[in-house]
Tab-separated table of C-alpha atoms in Angstrom:
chain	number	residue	atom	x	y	z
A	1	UNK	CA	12.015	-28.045	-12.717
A	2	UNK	CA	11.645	-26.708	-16.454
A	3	UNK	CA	7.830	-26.327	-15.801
A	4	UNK	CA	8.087	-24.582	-12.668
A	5	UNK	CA	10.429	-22.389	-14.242
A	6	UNK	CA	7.692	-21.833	-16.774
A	7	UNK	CA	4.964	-21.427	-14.504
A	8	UNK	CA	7.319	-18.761	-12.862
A	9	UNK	CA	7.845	-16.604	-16.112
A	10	UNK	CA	4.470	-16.857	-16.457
A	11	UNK	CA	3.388	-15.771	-13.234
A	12	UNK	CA	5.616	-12.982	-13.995
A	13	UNK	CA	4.279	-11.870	-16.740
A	14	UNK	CA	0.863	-12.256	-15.832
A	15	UNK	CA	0.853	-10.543	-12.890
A	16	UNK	CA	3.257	-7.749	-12.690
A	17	UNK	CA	0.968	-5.193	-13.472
A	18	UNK	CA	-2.085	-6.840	-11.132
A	19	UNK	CA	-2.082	-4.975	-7.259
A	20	UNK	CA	-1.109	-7.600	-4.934
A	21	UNK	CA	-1.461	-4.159	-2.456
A	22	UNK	CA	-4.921	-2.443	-2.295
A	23	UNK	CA	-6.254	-1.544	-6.046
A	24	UNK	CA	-7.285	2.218	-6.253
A	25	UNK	CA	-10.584	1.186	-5.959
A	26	UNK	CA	-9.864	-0.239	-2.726
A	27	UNK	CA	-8.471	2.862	-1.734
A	28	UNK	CA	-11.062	5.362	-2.782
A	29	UNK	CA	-13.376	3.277	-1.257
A	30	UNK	CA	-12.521	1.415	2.075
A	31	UNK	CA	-9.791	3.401	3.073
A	32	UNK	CA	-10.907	6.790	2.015
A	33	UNK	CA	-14.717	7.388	1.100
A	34	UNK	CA	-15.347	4.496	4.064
A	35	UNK	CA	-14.504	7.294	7.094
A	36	UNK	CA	-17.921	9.464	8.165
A	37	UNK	CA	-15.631	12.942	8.195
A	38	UNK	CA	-12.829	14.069	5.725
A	39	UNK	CA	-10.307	14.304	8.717
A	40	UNK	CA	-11.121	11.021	9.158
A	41	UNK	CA	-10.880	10.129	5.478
A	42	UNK	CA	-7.602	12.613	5.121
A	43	UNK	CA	-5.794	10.307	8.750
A	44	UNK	CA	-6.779	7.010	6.783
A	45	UNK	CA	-5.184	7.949	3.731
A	46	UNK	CA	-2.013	8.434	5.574
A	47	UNK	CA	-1.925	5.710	7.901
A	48	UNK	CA	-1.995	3.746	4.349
A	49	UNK	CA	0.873	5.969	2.206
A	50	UNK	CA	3.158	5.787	5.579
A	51	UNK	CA	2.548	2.094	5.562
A	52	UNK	CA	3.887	1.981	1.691
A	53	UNK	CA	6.711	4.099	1.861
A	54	UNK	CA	7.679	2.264	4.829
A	55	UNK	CA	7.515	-0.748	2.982
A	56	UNK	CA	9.487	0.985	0.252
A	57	UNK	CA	11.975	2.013	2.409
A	58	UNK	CA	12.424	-1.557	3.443
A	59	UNK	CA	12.627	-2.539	0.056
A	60	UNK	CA	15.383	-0.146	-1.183
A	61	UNK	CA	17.517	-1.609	1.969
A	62	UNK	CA	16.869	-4.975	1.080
A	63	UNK	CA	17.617	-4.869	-2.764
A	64	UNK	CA	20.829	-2.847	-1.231
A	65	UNK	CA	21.951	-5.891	1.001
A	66	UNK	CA	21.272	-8.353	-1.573
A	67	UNK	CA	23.257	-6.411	-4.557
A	68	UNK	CA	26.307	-6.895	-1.470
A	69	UNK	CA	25.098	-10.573	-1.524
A	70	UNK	CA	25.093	-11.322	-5.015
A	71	UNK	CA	28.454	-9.519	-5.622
A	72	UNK	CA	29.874	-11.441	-2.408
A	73	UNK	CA	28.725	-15.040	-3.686
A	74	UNK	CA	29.918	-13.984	-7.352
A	75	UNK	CA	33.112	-13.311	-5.952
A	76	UNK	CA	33.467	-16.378	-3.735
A	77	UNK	CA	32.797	-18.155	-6.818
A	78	UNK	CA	35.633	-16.809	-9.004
A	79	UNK	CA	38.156	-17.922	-6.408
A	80	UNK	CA	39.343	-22.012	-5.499
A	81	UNK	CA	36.764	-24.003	-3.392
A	82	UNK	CA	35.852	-27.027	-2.594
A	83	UNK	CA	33.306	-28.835	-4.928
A	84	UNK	CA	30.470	-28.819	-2.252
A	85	UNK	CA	31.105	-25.366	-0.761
A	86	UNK	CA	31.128	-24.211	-4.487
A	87	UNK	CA	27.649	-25.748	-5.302
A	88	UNK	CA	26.224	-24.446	-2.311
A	89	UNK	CA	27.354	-21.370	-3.132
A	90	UNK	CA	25.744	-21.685	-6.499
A	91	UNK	CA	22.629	-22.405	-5.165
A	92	UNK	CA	22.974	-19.080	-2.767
A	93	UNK	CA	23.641	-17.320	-5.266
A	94	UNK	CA	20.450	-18.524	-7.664
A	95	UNK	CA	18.228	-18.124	-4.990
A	96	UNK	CA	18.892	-14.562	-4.541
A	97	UNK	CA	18.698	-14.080	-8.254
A	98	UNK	CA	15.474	-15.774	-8.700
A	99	UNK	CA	13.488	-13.267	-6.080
A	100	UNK	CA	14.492	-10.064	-8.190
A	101	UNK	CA	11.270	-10.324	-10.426
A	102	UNK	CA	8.896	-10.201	-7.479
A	103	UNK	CA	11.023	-7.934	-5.328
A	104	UNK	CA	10.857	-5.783	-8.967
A	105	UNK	CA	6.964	-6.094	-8.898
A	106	UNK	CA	6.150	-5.555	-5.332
A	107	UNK	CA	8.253	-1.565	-5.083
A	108	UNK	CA	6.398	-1.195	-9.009
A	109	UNK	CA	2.708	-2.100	-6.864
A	110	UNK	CA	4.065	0.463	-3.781
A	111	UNK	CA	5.052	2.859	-6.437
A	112	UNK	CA	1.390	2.957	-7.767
A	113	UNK	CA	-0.720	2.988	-4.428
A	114	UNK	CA	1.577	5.683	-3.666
A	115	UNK	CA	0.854	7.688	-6.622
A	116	UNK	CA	-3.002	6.587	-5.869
A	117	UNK	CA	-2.661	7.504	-2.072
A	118	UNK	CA	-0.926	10.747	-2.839
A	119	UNK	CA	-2.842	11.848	-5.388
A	120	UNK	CA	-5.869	11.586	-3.058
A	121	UNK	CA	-4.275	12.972	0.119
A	122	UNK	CA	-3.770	16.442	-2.151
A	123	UNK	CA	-7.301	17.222	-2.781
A	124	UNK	CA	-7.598	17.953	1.302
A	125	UNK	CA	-6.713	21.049	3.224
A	126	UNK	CA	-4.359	20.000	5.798
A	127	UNK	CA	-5.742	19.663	9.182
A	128	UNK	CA	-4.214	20.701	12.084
A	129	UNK	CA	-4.509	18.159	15.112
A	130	UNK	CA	-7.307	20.640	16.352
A	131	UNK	CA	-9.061	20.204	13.404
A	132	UNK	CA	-8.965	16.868	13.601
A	133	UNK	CA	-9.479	16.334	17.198
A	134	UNK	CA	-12.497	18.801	16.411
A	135	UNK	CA	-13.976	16.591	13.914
A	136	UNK	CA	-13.937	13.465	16.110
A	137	UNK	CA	-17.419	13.941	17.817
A	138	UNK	CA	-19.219	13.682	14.763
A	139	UNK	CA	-16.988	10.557	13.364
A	140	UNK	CA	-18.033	8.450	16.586
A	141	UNK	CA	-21.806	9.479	16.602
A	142	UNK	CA	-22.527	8.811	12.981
A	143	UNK	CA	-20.598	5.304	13.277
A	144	UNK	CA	-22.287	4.761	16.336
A	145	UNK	CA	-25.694	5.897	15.051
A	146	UNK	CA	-25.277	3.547	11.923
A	147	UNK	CA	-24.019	0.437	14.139
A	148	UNK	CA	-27.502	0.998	16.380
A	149	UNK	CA	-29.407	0.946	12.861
A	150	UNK	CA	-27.313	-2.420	12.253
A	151	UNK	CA	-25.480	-0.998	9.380
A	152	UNK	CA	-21.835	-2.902	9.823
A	153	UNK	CA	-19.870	-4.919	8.427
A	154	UNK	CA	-20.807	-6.187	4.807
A	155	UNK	CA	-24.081	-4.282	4.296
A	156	UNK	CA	-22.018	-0.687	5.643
A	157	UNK	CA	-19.185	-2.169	2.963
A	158	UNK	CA	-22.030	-2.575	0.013
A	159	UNK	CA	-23.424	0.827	0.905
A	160	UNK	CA	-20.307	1.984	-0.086
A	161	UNK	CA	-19.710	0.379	-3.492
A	162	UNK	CA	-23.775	0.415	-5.032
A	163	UNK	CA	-23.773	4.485	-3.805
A	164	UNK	CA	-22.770	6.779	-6.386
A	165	UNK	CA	-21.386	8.394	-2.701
A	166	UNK	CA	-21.310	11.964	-3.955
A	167	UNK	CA	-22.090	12.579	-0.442
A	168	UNK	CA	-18.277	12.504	0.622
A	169	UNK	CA	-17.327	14.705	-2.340
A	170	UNK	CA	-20.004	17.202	-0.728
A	171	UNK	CA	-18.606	16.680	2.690
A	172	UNK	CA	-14.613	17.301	1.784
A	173	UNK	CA	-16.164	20.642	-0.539
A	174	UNK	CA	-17.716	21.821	2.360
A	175	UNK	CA	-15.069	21.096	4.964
A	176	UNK	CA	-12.469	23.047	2.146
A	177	UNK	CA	-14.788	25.660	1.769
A	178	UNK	CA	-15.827	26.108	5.709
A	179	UNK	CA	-11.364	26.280	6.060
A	180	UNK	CA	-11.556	29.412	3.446
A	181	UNK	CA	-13.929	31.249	4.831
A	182	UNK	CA	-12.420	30.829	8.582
A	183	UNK	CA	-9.136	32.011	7.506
């Protein structure tokens, strides 16, 4: 078990500061820059931060219940027991300890694609749902137009990465700049 242990600390240190969650590239990229309209681009980015701070608010609940745990098994440890109850115990108790690293890196990965995601969602306008709804039309018919030319999948993915795809920087300028001039 001393090598696991190792491999564990390791692991730990190796990794905490790798994205188990989509890298910011992966963000920019196939959740944001791969829409056809900034609406489009502006929904994804949200459907992804809800999705982290929803698994952030998981995680604050969870480290909440197993802080109770912990200080529940501690306690139930300072008192009389039986020699098996108190090694099961012990084990409880270990295994909850031994998950705080990951728990630790997994919020720290949430707490950086949120950063990422936010930082992104704040150089649109906000849409209204009319707006958006608005938008839709051309979405469909440039996806469906680029599906027809059998641009899907992998090759529509490797457009996305070899482009220097100042074209969506163009497109959110002009959809912020269009917003300006109609108000």
């Amino acid at each position: 078990m001393n090598d696991v242990s190792q491999v564990l600390s390791e692991f730990d240190r190796r990794f905490f500061a790798i994205p188990f969650g989509n890298s910011d590239f992966q963000n920019r990229k196939f959740v944001m820059e791969a829409q056809y309209t900034p609406e489009r681009a502006y929904r994804a980015l949200g459907l992804r931060l809800a999705d982290r701070l929803n698994a952030l608010n998981e995680a604050r609940f969870n480290l909440q219940r197993r802080e109770v745990d912990i200080e529940e098994l501690q306690e139930k440890l300072a008192g009389e027991l039986p020699k098996f109850d108190r090694r099961r115990l012990e084990i409880d108790l270990a295994e909850k300890q031994s998950t705080a690293n990951y728990i630790t890196k997994m919020v720290n990965d949430a707490l950086a694609e949120v950063a990422t995601l936010w930082g992104e969602i704040q150089k649109f306008p906000e849409f209204t749902r009319e707006q958006f709804e608005a938008a839709e039309q051309q979405h469909f018919e440039i996806r469906l137009k680029r599906q027809v030319q059998g641009v899907t999948g992998a090759i529509d993915s490797l457009d996305l990465i070899t482009k220097n795809n100042g074209e969506f920087s163009k497109m959110l300028e002009h959809v912020k700049t269009q917003m300006i001039v109609e108000k």
